[in-house]
PDB file of C-alpha atoms in Angstrom:
ATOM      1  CA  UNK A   1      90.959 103.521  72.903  1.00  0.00           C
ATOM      2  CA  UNK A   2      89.584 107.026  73.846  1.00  0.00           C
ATOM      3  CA  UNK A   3      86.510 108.814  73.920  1.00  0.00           C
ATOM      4  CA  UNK A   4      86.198 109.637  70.328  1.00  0.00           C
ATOM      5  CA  UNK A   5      86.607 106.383  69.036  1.00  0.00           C
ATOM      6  CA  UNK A   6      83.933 104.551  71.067  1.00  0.00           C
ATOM      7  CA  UNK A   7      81.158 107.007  70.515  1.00  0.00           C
ATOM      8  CA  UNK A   8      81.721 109.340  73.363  1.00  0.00           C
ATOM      9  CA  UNK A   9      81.419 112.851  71.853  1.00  0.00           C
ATOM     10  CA  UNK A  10      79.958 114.598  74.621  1.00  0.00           C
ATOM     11  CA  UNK A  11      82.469 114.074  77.174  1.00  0.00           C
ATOM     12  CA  UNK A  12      85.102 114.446  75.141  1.00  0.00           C
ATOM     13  CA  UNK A  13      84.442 117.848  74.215  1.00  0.00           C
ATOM     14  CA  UNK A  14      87.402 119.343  76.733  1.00  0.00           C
ATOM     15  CA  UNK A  15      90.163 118.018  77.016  1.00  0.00           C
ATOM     16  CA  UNK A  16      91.885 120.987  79.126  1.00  0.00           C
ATOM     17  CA  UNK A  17      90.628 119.353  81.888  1.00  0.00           C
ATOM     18  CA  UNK A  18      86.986 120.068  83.724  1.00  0.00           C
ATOM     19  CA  UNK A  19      84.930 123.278  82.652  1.00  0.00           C
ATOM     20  CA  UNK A  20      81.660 124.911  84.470  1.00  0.00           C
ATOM     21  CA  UNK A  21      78.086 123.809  83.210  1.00  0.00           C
ATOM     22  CA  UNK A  22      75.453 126.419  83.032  1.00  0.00           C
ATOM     23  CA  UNK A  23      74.304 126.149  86.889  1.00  0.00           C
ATOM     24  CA  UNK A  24      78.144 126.811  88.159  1.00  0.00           C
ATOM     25  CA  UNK A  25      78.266 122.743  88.777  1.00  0.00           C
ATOM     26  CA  UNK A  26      81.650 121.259  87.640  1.00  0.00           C
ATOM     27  CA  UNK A  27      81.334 118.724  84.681  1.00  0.00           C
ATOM     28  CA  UNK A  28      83.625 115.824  84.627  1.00  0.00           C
ATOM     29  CA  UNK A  29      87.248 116.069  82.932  1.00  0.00           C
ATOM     30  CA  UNK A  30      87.377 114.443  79.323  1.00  0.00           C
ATOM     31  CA  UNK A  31      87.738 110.615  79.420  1.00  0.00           C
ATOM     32  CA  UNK A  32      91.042 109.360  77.315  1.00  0.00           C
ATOM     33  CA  UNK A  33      94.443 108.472  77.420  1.00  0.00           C
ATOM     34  CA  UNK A  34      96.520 110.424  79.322  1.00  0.00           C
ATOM     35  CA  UNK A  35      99.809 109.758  77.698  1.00  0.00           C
ATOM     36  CA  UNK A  36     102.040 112.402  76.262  1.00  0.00           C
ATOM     37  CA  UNK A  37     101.502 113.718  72.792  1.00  0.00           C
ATOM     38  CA  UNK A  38     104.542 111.925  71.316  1.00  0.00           C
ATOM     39  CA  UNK A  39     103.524 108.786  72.650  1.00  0.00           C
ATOM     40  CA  UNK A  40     100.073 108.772  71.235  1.00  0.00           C
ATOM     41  CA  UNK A  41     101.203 110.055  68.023  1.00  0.00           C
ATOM     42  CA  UNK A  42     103.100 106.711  67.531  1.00  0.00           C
ATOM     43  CA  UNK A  43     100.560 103.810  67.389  1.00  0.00           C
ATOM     44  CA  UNK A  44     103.309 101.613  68.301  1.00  0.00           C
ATOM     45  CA  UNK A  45     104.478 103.342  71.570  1.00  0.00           C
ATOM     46  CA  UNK A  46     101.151 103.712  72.381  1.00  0.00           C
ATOM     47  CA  UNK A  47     100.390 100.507  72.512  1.00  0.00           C
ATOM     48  CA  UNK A  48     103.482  99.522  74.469  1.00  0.00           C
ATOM     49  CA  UNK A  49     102.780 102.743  76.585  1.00  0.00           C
ATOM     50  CA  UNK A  50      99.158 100.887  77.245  1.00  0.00           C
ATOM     51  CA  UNK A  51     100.534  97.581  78.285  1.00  0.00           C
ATOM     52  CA  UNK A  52     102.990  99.442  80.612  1.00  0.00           C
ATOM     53  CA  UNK A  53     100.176 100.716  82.359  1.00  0.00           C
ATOM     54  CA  UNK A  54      98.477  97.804  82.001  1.00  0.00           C
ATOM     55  CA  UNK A  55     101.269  95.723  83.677  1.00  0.00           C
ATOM     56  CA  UNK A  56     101.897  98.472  86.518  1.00  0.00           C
ATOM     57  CA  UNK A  57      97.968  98.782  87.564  1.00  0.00           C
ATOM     58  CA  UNK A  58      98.076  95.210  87.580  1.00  0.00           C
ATOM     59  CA  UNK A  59     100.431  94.598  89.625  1.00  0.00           C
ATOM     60  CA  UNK A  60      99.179  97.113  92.234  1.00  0.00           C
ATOM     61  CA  UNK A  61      95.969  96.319  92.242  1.00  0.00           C
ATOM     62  CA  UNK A  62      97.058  92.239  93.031  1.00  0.00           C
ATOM     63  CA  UNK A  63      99.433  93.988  96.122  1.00  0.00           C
ATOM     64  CA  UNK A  64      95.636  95.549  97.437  1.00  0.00           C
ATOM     65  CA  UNK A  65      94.339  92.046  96.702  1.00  0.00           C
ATOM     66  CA  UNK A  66      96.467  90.727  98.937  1.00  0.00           C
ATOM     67  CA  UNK A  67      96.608  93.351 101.763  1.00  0.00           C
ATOM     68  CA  UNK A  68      92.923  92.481 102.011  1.00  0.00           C
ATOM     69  CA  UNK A  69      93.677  89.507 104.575  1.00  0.00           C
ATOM     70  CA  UNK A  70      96.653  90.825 105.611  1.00  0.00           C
ATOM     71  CA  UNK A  71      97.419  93.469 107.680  1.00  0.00           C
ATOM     72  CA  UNK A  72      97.768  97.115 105.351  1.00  0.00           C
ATOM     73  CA  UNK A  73      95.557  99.359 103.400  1.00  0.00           C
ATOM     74  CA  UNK A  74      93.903  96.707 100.733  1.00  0.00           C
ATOM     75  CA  UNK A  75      91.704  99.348  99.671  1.00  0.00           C
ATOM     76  CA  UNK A  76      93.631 102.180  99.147  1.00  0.00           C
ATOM     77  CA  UNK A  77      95.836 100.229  97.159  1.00  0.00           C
ATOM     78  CA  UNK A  78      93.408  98.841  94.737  1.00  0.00           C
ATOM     79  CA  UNK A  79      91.863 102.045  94.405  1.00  0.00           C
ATOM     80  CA  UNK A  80      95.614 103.540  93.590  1.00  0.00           C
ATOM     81  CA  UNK A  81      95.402 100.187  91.138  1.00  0.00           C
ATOM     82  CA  UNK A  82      92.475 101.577  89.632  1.00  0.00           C
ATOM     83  CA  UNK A  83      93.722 105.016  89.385  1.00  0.00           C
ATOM     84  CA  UNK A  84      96.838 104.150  87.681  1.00  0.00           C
ATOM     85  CA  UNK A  85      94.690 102.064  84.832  1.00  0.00           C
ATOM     86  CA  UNK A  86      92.365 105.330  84.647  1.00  0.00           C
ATOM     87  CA  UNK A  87      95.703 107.442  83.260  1.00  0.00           C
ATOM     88  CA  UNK A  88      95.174 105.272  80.436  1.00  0.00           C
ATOM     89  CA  UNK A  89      91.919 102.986  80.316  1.00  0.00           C
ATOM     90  CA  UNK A  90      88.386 104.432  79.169  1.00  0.00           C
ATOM     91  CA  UNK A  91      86.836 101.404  81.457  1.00  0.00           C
ATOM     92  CA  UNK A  92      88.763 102.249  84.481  1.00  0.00           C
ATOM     93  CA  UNK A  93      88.132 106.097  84.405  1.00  0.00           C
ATOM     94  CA  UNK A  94      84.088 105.335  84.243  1.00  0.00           C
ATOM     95  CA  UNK A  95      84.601 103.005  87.450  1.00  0.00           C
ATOM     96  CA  UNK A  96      86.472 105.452  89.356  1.00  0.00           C
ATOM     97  CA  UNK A  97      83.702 108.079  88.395  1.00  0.00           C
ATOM     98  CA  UNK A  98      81.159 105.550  89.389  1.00  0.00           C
ATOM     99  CA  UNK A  99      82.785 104.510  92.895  1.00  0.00           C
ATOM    100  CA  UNK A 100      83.899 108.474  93.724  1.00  0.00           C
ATOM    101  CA  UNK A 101      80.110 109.243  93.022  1.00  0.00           C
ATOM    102  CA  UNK A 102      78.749 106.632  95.269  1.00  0.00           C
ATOM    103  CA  UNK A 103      81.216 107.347  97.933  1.00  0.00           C
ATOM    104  CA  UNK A 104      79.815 110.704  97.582  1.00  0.00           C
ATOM    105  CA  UNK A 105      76.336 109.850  98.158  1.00  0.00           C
ATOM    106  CA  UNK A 106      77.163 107.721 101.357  1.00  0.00           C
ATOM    107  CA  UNK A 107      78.923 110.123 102.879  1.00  0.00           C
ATOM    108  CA  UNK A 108      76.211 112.212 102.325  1.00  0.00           C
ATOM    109  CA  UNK A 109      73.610 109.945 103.778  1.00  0.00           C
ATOM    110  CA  UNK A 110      76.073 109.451 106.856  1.00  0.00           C
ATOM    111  CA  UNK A 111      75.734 113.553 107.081  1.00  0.00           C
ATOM    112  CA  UNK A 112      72.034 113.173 107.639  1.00  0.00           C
ATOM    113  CA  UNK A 113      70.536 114.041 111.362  1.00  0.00           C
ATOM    114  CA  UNK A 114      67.718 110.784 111.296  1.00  0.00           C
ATOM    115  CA  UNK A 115      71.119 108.854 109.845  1.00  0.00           C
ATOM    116  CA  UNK A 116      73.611 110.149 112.758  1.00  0.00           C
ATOM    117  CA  UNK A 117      70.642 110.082 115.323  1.00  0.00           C
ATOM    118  CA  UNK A 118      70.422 106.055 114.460  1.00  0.00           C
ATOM    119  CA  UNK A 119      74.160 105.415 114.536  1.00  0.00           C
ATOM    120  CA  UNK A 120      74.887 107.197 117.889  1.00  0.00           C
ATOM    121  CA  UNK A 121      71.676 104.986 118.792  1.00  0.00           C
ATOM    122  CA  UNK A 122      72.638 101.830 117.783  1.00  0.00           C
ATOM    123  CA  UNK A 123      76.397 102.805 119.173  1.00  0.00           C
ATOM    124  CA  UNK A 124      75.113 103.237 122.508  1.00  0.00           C
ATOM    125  CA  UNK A 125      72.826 100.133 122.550  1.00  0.00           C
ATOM    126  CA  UNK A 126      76.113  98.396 121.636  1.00  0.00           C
ATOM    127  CA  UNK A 127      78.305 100.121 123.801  1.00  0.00           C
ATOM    128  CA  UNK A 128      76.013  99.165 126.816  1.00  0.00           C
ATOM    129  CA  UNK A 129      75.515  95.584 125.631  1.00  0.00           C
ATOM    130  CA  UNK A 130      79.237  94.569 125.861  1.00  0.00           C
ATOM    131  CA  UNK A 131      79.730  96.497 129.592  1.00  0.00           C
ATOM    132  CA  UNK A 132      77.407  94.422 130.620  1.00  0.00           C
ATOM    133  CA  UNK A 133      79.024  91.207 129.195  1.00  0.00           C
ATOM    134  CA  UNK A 134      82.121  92.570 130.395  1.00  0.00           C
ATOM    135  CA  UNK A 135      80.421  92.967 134.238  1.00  0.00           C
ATOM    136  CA  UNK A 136      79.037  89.433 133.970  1.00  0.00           C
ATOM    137  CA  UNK A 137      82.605  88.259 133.493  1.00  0.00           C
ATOM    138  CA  UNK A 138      84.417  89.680 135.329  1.00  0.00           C
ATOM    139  CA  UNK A 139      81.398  89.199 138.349  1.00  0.00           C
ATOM    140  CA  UNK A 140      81.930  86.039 137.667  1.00  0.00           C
ATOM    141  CA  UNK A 141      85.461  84.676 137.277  1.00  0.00           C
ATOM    142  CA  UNK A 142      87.217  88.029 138.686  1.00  0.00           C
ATOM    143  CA  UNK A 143      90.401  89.451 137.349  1.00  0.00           C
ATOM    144  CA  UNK A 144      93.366  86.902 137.296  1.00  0.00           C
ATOM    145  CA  UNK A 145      95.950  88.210 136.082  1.00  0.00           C
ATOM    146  CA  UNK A 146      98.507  86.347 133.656  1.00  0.00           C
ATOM    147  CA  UNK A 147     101.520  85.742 135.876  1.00  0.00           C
ATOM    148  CA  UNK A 148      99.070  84.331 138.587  1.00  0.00           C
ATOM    149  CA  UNK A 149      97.362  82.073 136.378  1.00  0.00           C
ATOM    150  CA  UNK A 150      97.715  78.066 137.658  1.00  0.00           C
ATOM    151  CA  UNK A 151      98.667  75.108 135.616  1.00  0.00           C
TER     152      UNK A 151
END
């Protein structure tokens, strides 16, 4: 399924990739398969091209789902999950636009002085809090270390 099929004429004007809107601002690339031309001029190729990438995403994305608990980037490797499916997938490319967008705005918001201001706050506050569970500790049952320790 691409762009033109499901309605989406206005962002599938270019598909050369992303142009320039009136105000200099970059508009998004085209959504649609990415497959060859000789693939999508078979409808039978295509399809199996589709479950390929299907299959492959799949699998990648349930290797992130697993790295979640265990130790390795989770994340990054649902995200490459999702990135693979967006070669192909109309759905997938309008997450990844909607989760690189909202990245974007958070980092933004990070980027803000009252924002930093609080975080360096709240980092100190922290930062002070466990010294001083760490001094009533260690004030308390001293430093023994593990080859001294008694059974």
């Amino acid at each position: 399924m691409n762009a033109e099929s499901d309605g989406r004429q206005g962002v599938a004007d270019s598909a050369a990739g992303p142009a320039t809107t009136g105000d200099g601002a970059k508009a998004e690339p085209a959504l649609g398969s990415k497959a060859p031309g000789f693939i999508k001029r078979s409808r039978a190729l295509h399809l199996s091209w589709q479950v390929g990438v299907f299959v492959v995403g799949l699998a990648v994305v349930v290797v992130g789902i697993i790295m979640l608990p265990l130790p390795g980037p989770g994340w990054v490797v649902i995200f490459g999950g999702m990135a693979i499916w967006a070669t192909e997938f109309v759905w997938a490319q309008l997450a990844l636009r909607w989760t690189k967008r909202k990245v974007t705005e958070a980092a933004q918001r990070a980027l803000d002085p009252r924002v930093r201001k609080r975080n360096l706050t709240l980092t100190v506050i922290t930062l002070v809090i466990c010294a001083a569970a760490a001094a009533v500790y260690l004030w308390k049952f001293g430093i023994v270390m593990p080859w001294k320790i008694d059974e």
